[in-house]
Coordinates of C-alpha atoms in Angstrom, one line a residue:
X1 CA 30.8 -52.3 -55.3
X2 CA 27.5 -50.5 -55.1
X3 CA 26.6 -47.5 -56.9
X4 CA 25.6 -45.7 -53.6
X5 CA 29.7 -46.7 -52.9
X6 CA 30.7 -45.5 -55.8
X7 CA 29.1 -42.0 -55.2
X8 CA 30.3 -42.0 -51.6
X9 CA 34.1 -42.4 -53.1
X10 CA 34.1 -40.1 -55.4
X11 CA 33.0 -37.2 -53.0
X12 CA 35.4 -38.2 -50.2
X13 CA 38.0 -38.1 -52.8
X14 CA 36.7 -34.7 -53.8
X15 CA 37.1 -33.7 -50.3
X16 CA 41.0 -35.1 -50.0
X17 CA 41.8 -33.3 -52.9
X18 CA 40.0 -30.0 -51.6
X19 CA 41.9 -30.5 -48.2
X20 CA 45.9 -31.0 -50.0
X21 CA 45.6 -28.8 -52.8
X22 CA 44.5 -24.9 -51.2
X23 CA 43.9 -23.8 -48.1
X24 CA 40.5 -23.6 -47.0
X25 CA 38.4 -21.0 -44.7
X26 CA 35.0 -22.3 -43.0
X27 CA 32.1 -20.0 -42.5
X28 CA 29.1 -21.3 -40.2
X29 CA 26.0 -21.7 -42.4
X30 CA 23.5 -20.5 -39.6
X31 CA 23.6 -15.9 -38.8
X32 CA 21.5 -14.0 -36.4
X33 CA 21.9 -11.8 -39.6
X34 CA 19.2 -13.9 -41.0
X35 CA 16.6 -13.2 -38.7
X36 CA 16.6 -9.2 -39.1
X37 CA 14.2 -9.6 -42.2
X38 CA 11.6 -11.9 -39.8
X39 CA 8.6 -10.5 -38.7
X40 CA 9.0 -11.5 -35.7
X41 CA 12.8 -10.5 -35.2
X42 CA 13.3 -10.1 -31.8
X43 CA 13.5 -6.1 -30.8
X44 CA 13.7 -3.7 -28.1
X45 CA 11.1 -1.2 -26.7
X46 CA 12.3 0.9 -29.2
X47 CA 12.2 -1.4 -32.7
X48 CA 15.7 -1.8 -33.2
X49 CA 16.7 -4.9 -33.6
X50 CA 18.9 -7.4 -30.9
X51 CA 22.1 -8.5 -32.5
X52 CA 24.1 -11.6 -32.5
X53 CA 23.8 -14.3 -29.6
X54 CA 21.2 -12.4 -28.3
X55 CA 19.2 -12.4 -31.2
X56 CA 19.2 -16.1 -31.7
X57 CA 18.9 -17.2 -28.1
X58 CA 15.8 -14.8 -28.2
X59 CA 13.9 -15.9 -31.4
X60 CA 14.6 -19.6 -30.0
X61 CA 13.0 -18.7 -26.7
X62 CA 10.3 -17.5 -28.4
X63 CA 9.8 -20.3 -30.6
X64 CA 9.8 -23.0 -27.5
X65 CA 7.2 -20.6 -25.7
X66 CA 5.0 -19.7 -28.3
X67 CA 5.6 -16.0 -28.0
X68 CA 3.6 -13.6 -30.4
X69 CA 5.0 -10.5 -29.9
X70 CA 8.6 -9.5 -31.0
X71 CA 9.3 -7.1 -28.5
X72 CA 11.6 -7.7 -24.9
X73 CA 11.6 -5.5 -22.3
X74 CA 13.6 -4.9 -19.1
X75 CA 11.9 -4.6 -16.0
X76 CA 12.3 -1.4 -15.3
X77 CA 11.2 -0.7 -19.0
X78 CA 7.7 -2.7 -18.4
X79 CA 7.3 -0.4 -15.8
X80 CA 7.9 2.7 -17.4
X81 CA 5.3 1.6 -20.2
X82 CA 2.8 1.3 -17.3
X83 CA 3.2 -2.6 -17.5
X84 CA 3.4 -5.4 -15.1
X85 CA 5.5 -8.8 -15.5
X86 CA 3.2 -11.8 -14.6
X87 CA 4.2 -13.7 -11.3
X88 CA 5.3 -17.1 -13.3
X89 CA 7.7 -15.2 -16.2
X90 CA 10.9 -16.0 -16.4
X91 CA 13.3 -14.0 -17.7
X92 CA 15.7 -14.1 -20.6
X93 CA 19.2 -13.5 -19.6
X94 CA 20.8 -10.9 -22.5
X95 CA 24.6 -10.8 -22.9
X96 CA 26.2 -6.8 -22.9
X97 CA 28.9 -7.9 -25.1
X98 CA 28.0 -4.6 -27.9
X99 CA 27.8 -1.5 -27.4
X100 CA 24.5 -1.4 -28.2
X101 CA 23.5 -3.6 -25.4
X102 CA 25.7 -1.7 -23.3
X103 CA 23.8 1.3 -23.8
X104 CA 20.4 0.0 -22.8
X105 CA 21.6 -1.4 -19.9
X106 CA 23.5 1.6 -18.7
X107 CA 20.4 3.0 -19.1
X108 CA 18.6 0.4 -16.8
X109 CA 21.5 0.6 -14.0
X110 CA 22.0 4.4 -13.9
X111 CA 21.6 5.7 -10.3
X112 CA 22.0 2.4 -8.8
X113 CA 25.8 2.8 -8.2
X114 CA 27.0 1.0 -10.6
X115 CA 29.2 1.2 -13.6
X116 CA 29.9 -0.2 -17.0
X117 CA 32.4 -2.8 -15.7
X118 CA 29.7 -3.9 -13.8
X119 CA 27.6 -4.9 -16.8
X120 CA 27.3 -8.2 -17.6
X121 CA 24.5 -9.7 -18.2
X122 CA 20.7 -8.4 -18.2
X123 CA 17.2 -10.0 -17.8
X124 CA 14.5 -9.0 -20.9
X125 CA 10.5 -10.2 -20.4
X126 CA 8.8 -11.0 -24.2
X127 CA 5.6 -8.5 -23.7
X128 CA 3.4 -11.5 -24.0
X129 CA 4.9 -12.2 -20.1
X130 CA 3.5 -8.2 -19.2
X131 CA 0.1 -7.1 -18.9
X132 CA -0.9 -3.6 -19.0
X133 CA 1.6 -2.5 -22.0
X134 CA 0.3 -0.2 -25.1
X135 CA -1.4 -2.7 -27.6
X136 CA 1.4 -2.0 -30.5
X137 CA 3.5 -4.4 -28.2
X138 CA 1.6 -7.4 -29.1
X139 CA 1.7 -9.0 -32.0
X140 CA -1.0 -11.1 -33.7
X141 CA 1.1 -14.2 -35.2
X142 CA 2.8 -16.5 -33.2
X143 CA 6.3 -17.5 -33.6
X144 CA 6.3 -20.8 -36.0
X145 CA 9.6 -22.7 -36.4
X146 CA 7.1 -25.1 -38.6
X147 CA 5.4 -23.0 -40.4
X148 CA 8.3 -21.9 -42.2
X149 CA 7.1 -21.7 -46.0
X150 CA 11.1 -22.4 -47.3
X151 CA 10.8 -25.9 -45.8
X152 CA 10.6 -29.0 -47.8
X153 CA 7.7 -31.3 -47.1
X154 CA 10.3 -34.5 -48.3
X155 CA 12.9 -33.4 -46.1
X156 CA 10.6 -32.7 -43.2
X157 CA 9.8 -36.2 -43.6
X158 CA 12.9 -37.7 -44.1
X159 CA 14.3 -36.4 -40.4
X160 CA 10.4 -36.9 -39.1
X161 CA 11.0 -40.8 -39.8
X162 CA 14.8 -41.0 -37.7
X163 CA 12.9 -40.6 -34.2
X164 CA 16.0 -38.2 -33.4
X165 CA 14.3 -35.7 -30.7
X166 CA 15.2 -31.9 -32.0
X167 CA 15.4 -29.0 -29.8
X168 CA 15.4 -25.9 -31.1
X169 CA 18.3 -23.6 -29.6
X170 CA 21.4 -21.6 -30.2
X171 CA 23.6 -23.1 -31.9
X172 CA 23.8 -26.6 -33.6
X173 CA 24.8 -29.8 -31.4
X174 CA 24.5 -33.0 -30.6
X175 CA 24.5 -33.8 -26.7
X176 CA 25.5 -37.3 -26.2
X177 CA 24.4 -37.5 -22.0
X178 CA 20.8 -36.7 -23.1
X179 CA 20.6 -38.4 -26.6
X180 CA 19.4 -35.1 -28.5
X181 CA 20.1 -33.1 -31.1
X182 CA 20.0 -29.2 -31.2
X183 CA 19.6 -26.8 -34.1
X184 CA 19.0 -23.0 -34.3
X185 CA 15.9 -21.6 -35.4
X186 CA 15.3 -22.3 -39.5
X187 CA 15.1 -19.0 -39.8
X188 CA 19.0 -18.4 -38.6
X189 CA 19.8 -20.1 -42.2
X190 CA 19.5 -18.1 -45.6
X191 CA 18.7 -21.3 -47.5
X192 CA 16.8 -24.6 -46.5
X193 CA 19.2 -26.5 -47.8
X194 CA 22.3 -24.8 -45.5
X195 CA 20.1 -26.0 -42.6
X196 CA 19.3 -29.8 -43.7
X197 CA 22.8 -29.8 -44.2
X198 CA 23.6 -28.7 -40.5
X199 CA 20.9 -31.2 -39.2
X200 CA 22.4 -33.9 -41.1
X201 CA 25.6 -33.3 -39.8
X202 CA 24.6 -33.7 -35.8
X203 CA 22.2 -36.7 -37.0
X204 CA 25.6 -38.3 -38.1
X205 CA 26.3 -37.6 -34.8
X206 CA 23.5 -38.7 -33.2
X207 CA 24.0 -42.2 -35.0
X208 CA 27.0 -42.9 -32.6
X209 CA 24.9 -43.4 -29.7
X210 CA 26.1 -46.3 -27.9
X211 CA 22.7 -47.7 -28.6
X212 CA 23.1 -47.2 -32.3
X213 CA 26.7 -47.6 -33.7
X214 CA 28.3 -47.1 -30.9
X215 CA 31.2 -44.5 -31.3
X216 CA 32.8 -43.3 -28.6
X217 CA 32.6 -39.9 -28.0
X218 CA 35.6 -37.8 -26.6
X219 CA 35.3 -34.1 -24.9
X220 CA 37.4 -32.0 -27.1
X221 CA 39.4 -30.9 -24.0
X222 CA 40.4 -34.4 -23.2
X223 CA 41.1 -35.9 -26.6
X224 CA 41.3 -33.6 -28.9
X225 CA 42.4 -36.7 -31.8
X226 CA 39.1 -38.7 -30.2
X227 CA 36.7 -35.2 -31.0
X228 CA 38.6 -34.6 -34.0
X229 CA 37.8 -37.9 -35.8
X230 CA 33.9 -38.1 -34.7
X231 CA 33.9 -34.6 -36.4
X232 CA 35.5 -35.5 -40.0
X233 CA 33.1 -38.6 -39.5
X234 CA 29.5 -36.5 -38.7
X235 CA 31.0 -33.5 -42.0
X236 CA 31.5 -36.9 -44.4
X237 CA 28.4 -38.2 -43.6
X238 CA 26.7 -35.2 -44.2
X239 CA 27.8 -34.8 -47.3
X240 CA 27.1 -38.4 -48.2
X241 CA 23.9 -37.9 -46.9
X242 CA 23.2 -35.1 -48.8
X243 CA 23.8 -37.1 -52.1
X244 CA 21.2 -39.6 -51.0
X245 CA 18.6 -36.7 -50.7
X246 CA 19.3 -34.9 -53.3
X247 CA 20.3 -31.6 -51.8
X248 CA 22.9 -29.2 -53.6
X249 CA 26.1 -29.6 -52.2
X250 CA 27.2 -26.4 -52.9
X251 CA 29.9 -26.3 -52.3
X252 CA 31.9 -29.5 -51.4
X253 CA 34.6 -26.9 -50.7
X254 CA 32.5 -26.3 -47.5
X255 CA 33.0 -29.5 -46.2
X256 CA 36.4 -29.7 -46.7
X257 CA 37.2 -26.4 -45.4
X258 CA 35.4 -27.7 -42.0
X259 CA 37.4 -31.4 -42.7
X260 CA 40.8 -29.7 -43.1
X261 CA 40.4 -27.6 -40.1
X262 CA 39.9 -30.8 -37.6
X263 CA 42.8 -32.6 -39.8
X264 CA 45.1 -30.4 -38.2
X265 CA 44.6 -32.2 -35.2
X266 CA 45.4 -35.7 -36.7
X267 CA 48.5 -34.4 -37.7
X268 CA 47.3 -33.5 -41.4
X269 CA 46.8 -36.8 -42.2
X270 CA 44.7 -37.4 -45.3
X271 CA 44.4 -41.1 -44.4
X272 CA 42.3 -40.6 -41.4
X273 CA 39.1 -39.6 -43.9
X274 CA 39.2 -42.5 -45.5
X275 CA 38.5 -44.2 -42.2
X276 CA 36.3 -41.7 -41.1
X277 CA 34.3 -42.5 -44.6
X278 CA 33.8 -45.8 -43.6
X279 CA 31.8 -44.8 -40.8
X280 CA 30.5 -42.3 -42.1
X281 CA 28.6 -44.4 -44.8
X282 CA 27.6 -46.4 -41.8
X283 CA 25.9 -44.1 -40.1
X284 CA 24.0 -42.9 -43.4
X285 CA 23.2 -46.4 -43.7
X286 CA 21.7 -46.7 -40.4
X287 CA 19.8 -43.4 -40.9
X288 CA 18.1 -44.2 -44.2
X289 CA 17.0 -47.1 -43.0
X290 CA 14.8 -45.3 -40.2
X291 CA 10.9 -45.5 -40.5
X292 CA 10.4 -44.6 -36.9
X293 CA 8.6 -41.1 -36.6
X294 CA 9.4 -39.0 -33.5
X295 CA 7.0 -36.3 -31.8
X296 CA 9.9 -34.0 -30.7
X297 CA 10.8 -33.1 -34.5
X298 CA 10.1 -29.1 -34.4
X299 CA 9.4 -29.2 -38.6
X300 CA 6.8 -32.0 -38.4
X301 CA 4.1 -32.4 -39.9
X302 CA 5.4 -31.1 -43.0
X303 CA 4.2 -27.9 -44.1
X304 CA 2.0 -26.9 -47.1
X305 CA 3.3 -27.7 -50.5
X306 CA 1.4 -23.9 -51.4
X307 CA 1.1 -22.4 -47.8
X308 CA -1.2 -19.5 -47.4
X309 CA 0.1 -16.1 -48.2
X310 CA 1.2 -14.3 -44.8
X311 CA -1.2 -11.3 -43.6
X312 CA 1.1 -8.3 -43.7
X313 CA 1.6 -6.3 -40.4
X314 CA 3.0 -3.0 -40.2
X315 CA 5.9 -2.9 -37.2
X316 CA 5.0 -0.4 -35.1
X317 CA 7.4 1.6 -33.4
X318 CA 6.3 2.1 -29.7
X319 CA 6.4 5.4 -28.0
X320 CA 9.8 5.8 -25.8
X321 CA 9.2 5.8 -21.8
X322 CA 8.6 9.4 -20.6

């Protein structure tokens, strides 16, 4: 038995102990919370802050179109700023699921006949998609998943070398009809390691490709003991993997807080995670053996072991639409 075995036992036994012994709560790793201490958090005409979903789906957008200012505006709030939204924009759709959101968009629908039942959904423009608006709306430093001073060069590497194609989104995934992975913006985590984590767990999933190990995959809906399994497979193998990189599992709680809420659907079975570990060291098998470096990995090249200190910018808060 190999030491790497060895190690790999003794942390899915953790794990099973974690799971029989206490009841366990999982918390997500990634929080829009996280980005309200960005520069480049995305805002309203009037600096304050989106929340939530919004938040996220926004800073992601920006990331994937090289945005530079922080600020989205409404139509009719381009407008009243004496702006213009250029003929190829497209607009961000922004859900009114706060209060907050409902507000400004009250604001944009008032007169129109319509009320706040009929709010929905809203389309925002990032002012680097108008022309014409006061020059505090633009910023001078683009939005830079990569430049991200928390990452680790090694790391950076590591995932560089799997030739996994990373999107940078909402929320994490792994989509199995297109072959790629998703992860929220780095940002979205309050530690590097919380987000080589998450990324490790949907590269576990991305190993059961059919042209890799060739798991089968089951929609939740349809086989919820199918989804169930590949899930305590991808959380082992995460942790596993972290033990080969030499991240902090901190805890090992977390993983088996997010193992004992899929065991429920196996009928709180501690057996199935000993199978589930056999695969699991599989897939970390197959991933460490990757040299194969892929141009769709959002943290490559690896950043600066001392990156340059940031220019500071004041955040100017625009003058409200007369």
């Amino acid at each position: 038995m190999t030491r790497n075995t060895d190690r790999y036992d003794a942390i899915t036994q953790q794990i099973i102990d974690d799971v029989t012994s206490k009841a366990l709560q999982w918390k997500a790793w990634w929080s829009a919370e996280n980005l309200l201490q960005h520069e480049l958090c995305p805002r309203h005409y009037d600096n304050t802050p989106f929340t939530g979903k919004n938040a996220i789906a926004l800073f992601s957008r920006a990331i994937n179109k090289h945005f530079r200012s922080p600020y989205w505006l409404t139509f009719c709030q381009a407008i009243a700023f004496r702006g213009t939204v250029v003929a190829a924009a497209q607009p961000s759709l922004i859900l009114c699921d706060t209060p907050q959101e409902q507000a400004y968009r009250s604001r944009e629908v008032k007169g129109r006949g319509k009320t706040d039942r009929d709010i929905d959904l809203y389309k925002v423009y990032n002012a680097d998609e108008i022309v014409g608006l006061p020059p505090c709306f633009y910023g001078d430093a683009a939005y830079s998943d990569v430049e991200d001073e928390r990452r680790m060069d090694d790391l950076e590497l590591f995932f560089f070398r799997t030739g996994a194609i990373v999107s940078v989104k909402t929320k994490p995934r792994y989509i199995p009809l297109h072959d790629t992975v998703e992860m929220p913006p780095f940002a979205c985590f309050d530690t590097p390691a919380k987000y080589y984590m998450t990324l490790a767990h949907e590269l576990i999933h991305w190993t059961g490709n059919q042209s890799r190990l060739n798991r089968t995959f089951n929609k939740r809906e349809e086989n919820l003991q199918g989804y169930a399994k590949e899930e305590l497979i991808a959380e082992l193998g995460a942790s596993f993997l972290a033990a080969e990189l030499g991240l902090e599992i901190r805890p090992l709680e977390h993983h088996a807080a997010y193992i004992q809420s899929w065991l429920a659907a196996l009928n709180d079975n501690p057996s199935f995670i000993h199978s589930a570990s056999e695969e699991a060291q599989k897939a970390v098998r197959y991933i460490t053996s990757l040299r194969k470096p892929s141009p769709y990995y959002p943290g490559f090249p690896p950043v600066s072991s001392s990156p340059p200190a940031p220019t500071a910018r004041p955040k100017p808060k625009p003058p409200r639409p007369g």
